[in-house]
Coordinates of C-alpha atoms in Angstrom, one line a residue:
M1 CA -10.5 -16.4 13.6
A2 CA -7.0 -15.1 12.7
K3 CA -5.4 -12.1 14.4
H4 CA -4.6 -9.4 11.9
I5 CA -1.6 -7.1 12.5
L6 CA -1.0 -4.1 10.2
V7 CA 2.6 -2.9 10.1
F8 CA 3.2 0.6 8.5
G9 CA 5.4 3.6 9.0
S10 CA 8.0 6.0 7.6
P11 CA 10.0 4.9 4.6
G12 CA 13.1 2.8 5.3
S13 CA 12.2 2.2 8.9
G14 CA 12.5 -1.6 8.8
K15 CA 8.9 -2.6 8.5
S16 CA 9.4 -5.7 6.4
I17 CA 12.3 -6.9 8.6
F18 CA 10.1 -6.5 11.6
S19 CA 7.3 -8.4 9.8
V20 CA 9.6 -11.3 9.2
A21 CA 10.8 -11.2 12.8
L22 CA 7.2 -11.1 14.0
A23 CA 6.3 -14.2 11.8
K24 CA 9.2 -16.1 13.4
A25 CA 7.8 -15.2 16.8
V26 CA 4.5 -16.6 15.8
L27 CA 6.3 -19.8 14.6
R28 CA 7.9 -20.1 18.0
Q29 CA 4.4 -20.3 19.5
K30 CA 3.6 -23.1 17.1
K31 CA 1.1 -21.1 15.2
R32 CA 0.6 -20.6 11.5
T33 CA 1.1 -17.2 9.9
M34 CA 0.8 -15.4 6.6
I35 CA 2.8 -12.3 5.6
I36 CA 1.1 -10.0 3.0
G37 CA 3.6 -7.8 1.3
G38 CA 1.2 -4.9 0.9
D39 CA 3.5 -2.2 -0.6
M40 CA 1.8 -1.2 -3.9
V41 CA 4.9 0.5 -5.3
I42 CA 7.7 -2.0 -4.6
P43 CA 7.1 -5.7 -5.4
M44 CA 7.7 -7.4 -2.1
L45 CA 7.3 -11.1 -3.0
P46 CA 10.8 -11.3 -4.5
F47 CA 12.2 -9.4 -1.5
F48 CA 10.7 -12.0 0.9
C49 CA 11.2 -15.1 -1.2
G50 CA 13.7 -14.4 -4.0
H51 CA 12.7 -15.8 -7.4
S52 CA 9.4 -17.6 -7.3
H53 CA 6.9 -18.9 -9.8
T54 CA 4.1 -18.0 -7.3
I55 CA 1.6 -15.6 -8.9
G56 CA 1.5 -12.1 -7.3
L57 CA -1.3 -10.1 -5.8
G58 CA -1.8 -8.2 -9.0
E59 CA -2.3 -11.3 -11.1
L60 CA -4.5 -12.9 -8.4
C61 CA -6.8 -9.8 -8.3
K62 CA -6.9 -9.6 -12.0
G63 CA -9.2 -12.6 -12.3
N64 CA -11.9 -14.3 -10.2
I65 CA -10.5 -15.0 -6.7
T66 CA -11.3 -18.6 -5.7
P67 CA -9.7 -20.9 -3.1
Q68 CA -7.7 -22.4 -6.0
T69 CA -6.3 -19.1 -7.3
M70 CA -5.7 -18.0 -3.7
A71 CA -3.6 -21.1 -3.1
S72 CA -1.5 -20.4 -6.2
A73 CA -0.7 -17.0 -4.9
V74 CA 0.8 -18.3 -1.6
K75 CA 4.5 -19.0 -1.3
V76 CA 4.9 -21.6 1.5
L77 CA 8.5 -21.6 2.8
K78 CA 10.2 -25.0 2.6
K79 CA 12.3 -24.3 5.7
Y80 CA 9.3 -22.9 7.6
P81 CA 6.1 -24.6 6.2
D82 CA 3.9 -22.8 8.8
I83 CA 4.8 -19.4 7.2
G84 CA 3.2 -18.3 4.0
V85 CA 3.9 -15.2 2.0
M86 CA 1.9 -13.2 -0.6
G87 CA 2.8 -10.0 -2.4
L88 CA 3.3 -8.3 -5.7
Q89 CA 5.6 -9.8 -8.3
F90 CA 7.7 -7.6 -10.6
E91 CA 5.3 -8.0 -13.6
D92 CA 2.1 -7.3 -11.6
D93 CA -0.1 -4.3 -12.2
P94 CA -1.1 -3.1 -8.7
S95 CA -4.2 -1.2 -10.1
Y96 CA -6.0 -4.6 -10.1
V97 CA -5.7 -4.8 -6.3
L98 CA -9.0 -3.2 -5.2
E99 CA -10.7 -3.0 -1.8
E100 CA -13.2 -5.8 -2.7
Q101 CA -10.4 -8.2 -3.6
V102 CA -8.4 -7.3 -0.4
L103 CA -11.5 -8.1 1.7
K104 CA -11.9 -11.5 -0.1
I105 CA -8.2 -12.3 0.8
Y106 CA -8.9 -11.1 4.4
E107 CA -11.9 -13.4 4.7
W108 CA -10.1 -16.4 3.2
L109 CA -7.1 -16.0 5.5
D110 CA -9.3 -15.7 8.5
G111 CA -9.9 -19.5 8.6
M112 CA -6.5 -20.6 7.2
V113 CA -3.9 -19.2 9.7
D114 CA -3.6 -18.0 13.2
V115 CA -1.9 -14.6 12.5
V116 CA -1.9 -12.4 9.4
I117 CA 0.8 -9.8 9.2
W118 CA 0.0 -7.1 6.7
D119 CA 3.2 -5.3 5.7
G120 CA 1.4 -2.2 4.7
G121 CA 4.2 0.0 3.5
S122 CA 4.4 3.8 4.1
D123 CA 1.4 5.0 2.0
M124 CA -1.7 5.4 4.3
D125 CA -3.7 6.0 1.1
S126 CA -2.9 2.6 -0.3
V127 CA -5.7 0.1 -0.8
I128 CA -4.1 -2.3 1.7
Y129 CA -3.9 0.3 4.5
R130 CA -7.3 1.8 3.9
T131 CA -9.0 -1.6 3.8
I132 CA -7.2 -3.4 6.7
C133 CA -6.9 -0.5 9.2
Q134 CA -10.6 -0.7 9.9
S135 CA -10.5 -4.3 11.2
A136 CA -6.9 -4.9 12.3
D137 CA -6.6 -6.3 15.8
L138 CA -3.4 -4.2 16.2
R139 CA -1.6 -1.5 14.1
V140 CA 2.2 -1.2 14.5
C141 CA 3.6 2.1 13.4
I142 CA 7.4 2.1 12.9
L143 CA 9.1 5.4 12.8
T144 CA 12.8 6.4 12.5
A145 CA 13.8 8.9 15.1
D146 CA 14.9 11.5 12.5
V147 CA 13.4 14.1 10.2
K148 CA 11.7 11.5 7.9
G149 CA 10.0 9.9 10.9
I150 CA 8.9 13.2 12.3
L151 CA 7.6 14.4 9.0
Y152 CA 5.7 11.2 8.4
F153 CA 4.1 11.4 11.8
E154 CA 3.1 15.0 11.4
K155 CA 1.6 14.3 7.9
Y156 CA -0.5 11.5 9.1
R157 CA -0.9 12.4 12.8
D158 CA -4.7 12.7 12.8
R159 CA -5.3 9.5 10.8
I160 CA -2.9 7.5 13.0
R161 CA -4.5 8.8 16.2
Q162 CA -8.2 8.4 15.1
K163 CA -8.0 4.6 15.4
D164 CA -7.5 2.6 18.5
K165 CA -5.1 -0.3 19.0
C166 CA -2.0 1.4 17.6
I167 CA 1.5 1.1 19.1
F168 CA 4.7 2.9 18.0
L169 CA 8.2 1.5 17.6
E170 CA 11.4 3.2 16.7
G171 CA 12.9 1.6 13.6
L172 CA 16.6 1.4 12.8
A173 CA 17.4 2.6 16.3
K174 CA 21.0 3.7 17.0
P175 CA 22.6 4.8 20.3
Y176 CA 22.7 8.4 19.2
T177 CA 19.2 8.8 17.8
P178 CA 16.9 11.3 19.7
Y179 CA 14.7 8.6 21.1
E180 CA 13.5 10.6 24.1
E181 CA 12.6 13.6 21.9
M182 CA 10.7 11.4 19.5
C183 CA 8.8 9.8 22.4
A184 CA 7.8 13.2 23.7
R185 CA 6.6 14.3 20.3
I186 CA 4.3 11.3 19.6
G187 CA 3.3 10.5 23.2
G188 CA 5.5 7.5 23.9
M189 CA 6.8 4.4 22.2
F190 CA 6.3 0.7 22.8
G191 CA 10.0 -0.2 22.1
R192 CA 13.0 0.1 19.9
L193 CA 14.2 -2.0 16.9
Y194 CA 18.0 -1.7 16.9
Y195 CA 19.9 -1.3 13.6
G196 CA 22.5 -3.8 12.7
R197 CA 24.8 -4.1 9.6
E198 CA 24.3 -7.8 9.6
I199 CA 20.6 -7.3 9.0
E200 CA 21.4 -5.5 5.7
R201 CA 23.8 -8.2 4.7
I202 CA 21.2 -10.9 5.2
C203 CA 18.6 -8.9 3.2
L204 CA 21.1 -8.4 0.3
E205 CA 21.8 -12.1 0.3
G206 CA 18.1 -12.8 -0.1
D207 CA 17.9 -14.9 3.1
M208 CA 15.2 -12.7 4.9
F209 CA 13.9 -15.5 7.1
S210 CA 17.3 -15.9 8.8
V211 CA 17.2 -12.2 9.9
D212 CA 16.1 -13.1 13.4
H213 CA 19.5 -14.8 14.0
V214 CA 21.4 -11.5 13.5
C215 CA 18.8 -9.1 15.0
H216 CA 19.5 -7.4 18.3
E217 CA 18.3 -9.6 21.2
T218 CA 15.6 -7.1 22.0
Y219 CA 13.8 -8.0 18.8
K220 CA 12.7 -11.4 20.2
E221 CA 11.3 -9.8 23.4
L222 CA 9.6 -7.0 21.5
T223 CA 7.9 -9.3 18.9
E224 CA 6.6 -11.5 21.7
R225 CA 5.2 -8.4 23.5
V226 CA 3.5 -7.3 20.3
L227 CA 1.9 -10.7 19.8
E228 CA 0.7 -10.6 23.4
K229 CA -0.8 -7.2 22.7
A230 CA -2.6 -8.5 19.6
F231 CA -4.0 -11.6 21.3
Y232 CA -4.9 -10.4 24.8
N233 CA -5.4 -6.6 24.8

C-alpha cells in the first residue's frame, strides 16, 4: 500500500516546488513515487514536465478509467524513471474530475508506487482536497509568513485543525519574515522552506526536477523528515 501525502496551502507558497523536492527525497530512498498536480485552476502537467503528449486528468476522467487509460495519463520522467507525474493539460476541462474518478486513481496508484504526492493547490473546496484529505497518511500545509498566509489559515482554520496528521511549513522563507509570530498564531511549525532566486530561474527554464540542486540545504533534511513522519508516525 502506498503512502499518500497531501500538500496544500496559501497561494504562491512553493507547494509544487516542495512536491518535486519531496519526490526526489523518495527517489533517494530507492522508492517509486507519483506526483499528482491537483490544482483544478492552473494546468500543472506542463509546469512539471513541459510540453507533453500525455493526456491530462480532465481527458482521463472524461471517459472510462481503465488501467490502459490510466497508463496513458502518466508522464514517466526519462531522467528519473521511478518518478511519474499526472495533472491537468491546458485543453482539459476540470469539471470532468469528480470524486468517483479521484478515488479510482487513488486505488490504482495504491498498488503501483510507494509514495503518492498530491499537490492539492490552495482551494480546500477542490475535488482533490475534499477526496484525499479523508485518507491521506500525512497532510502538509505550506504557508507564507505574511498577510496571505495568515488570511489563508484564518479562513480554513477549523477545517485544517479538524483532521489529524497535519504539519505546517513556512514557504518562501526569508530572513526577515515574522516566523516566530506565525508559529505563535498557528501553534508551531515543522520547518522552513527558504526562498532562493535560483529556484525561480529553474522553474522558468522548465527544469523543475533539477530544483533540488539549487534549493537551500535544509530542503533535503526537511523532506526526509516529512517522509519519516508519513511512514512511521
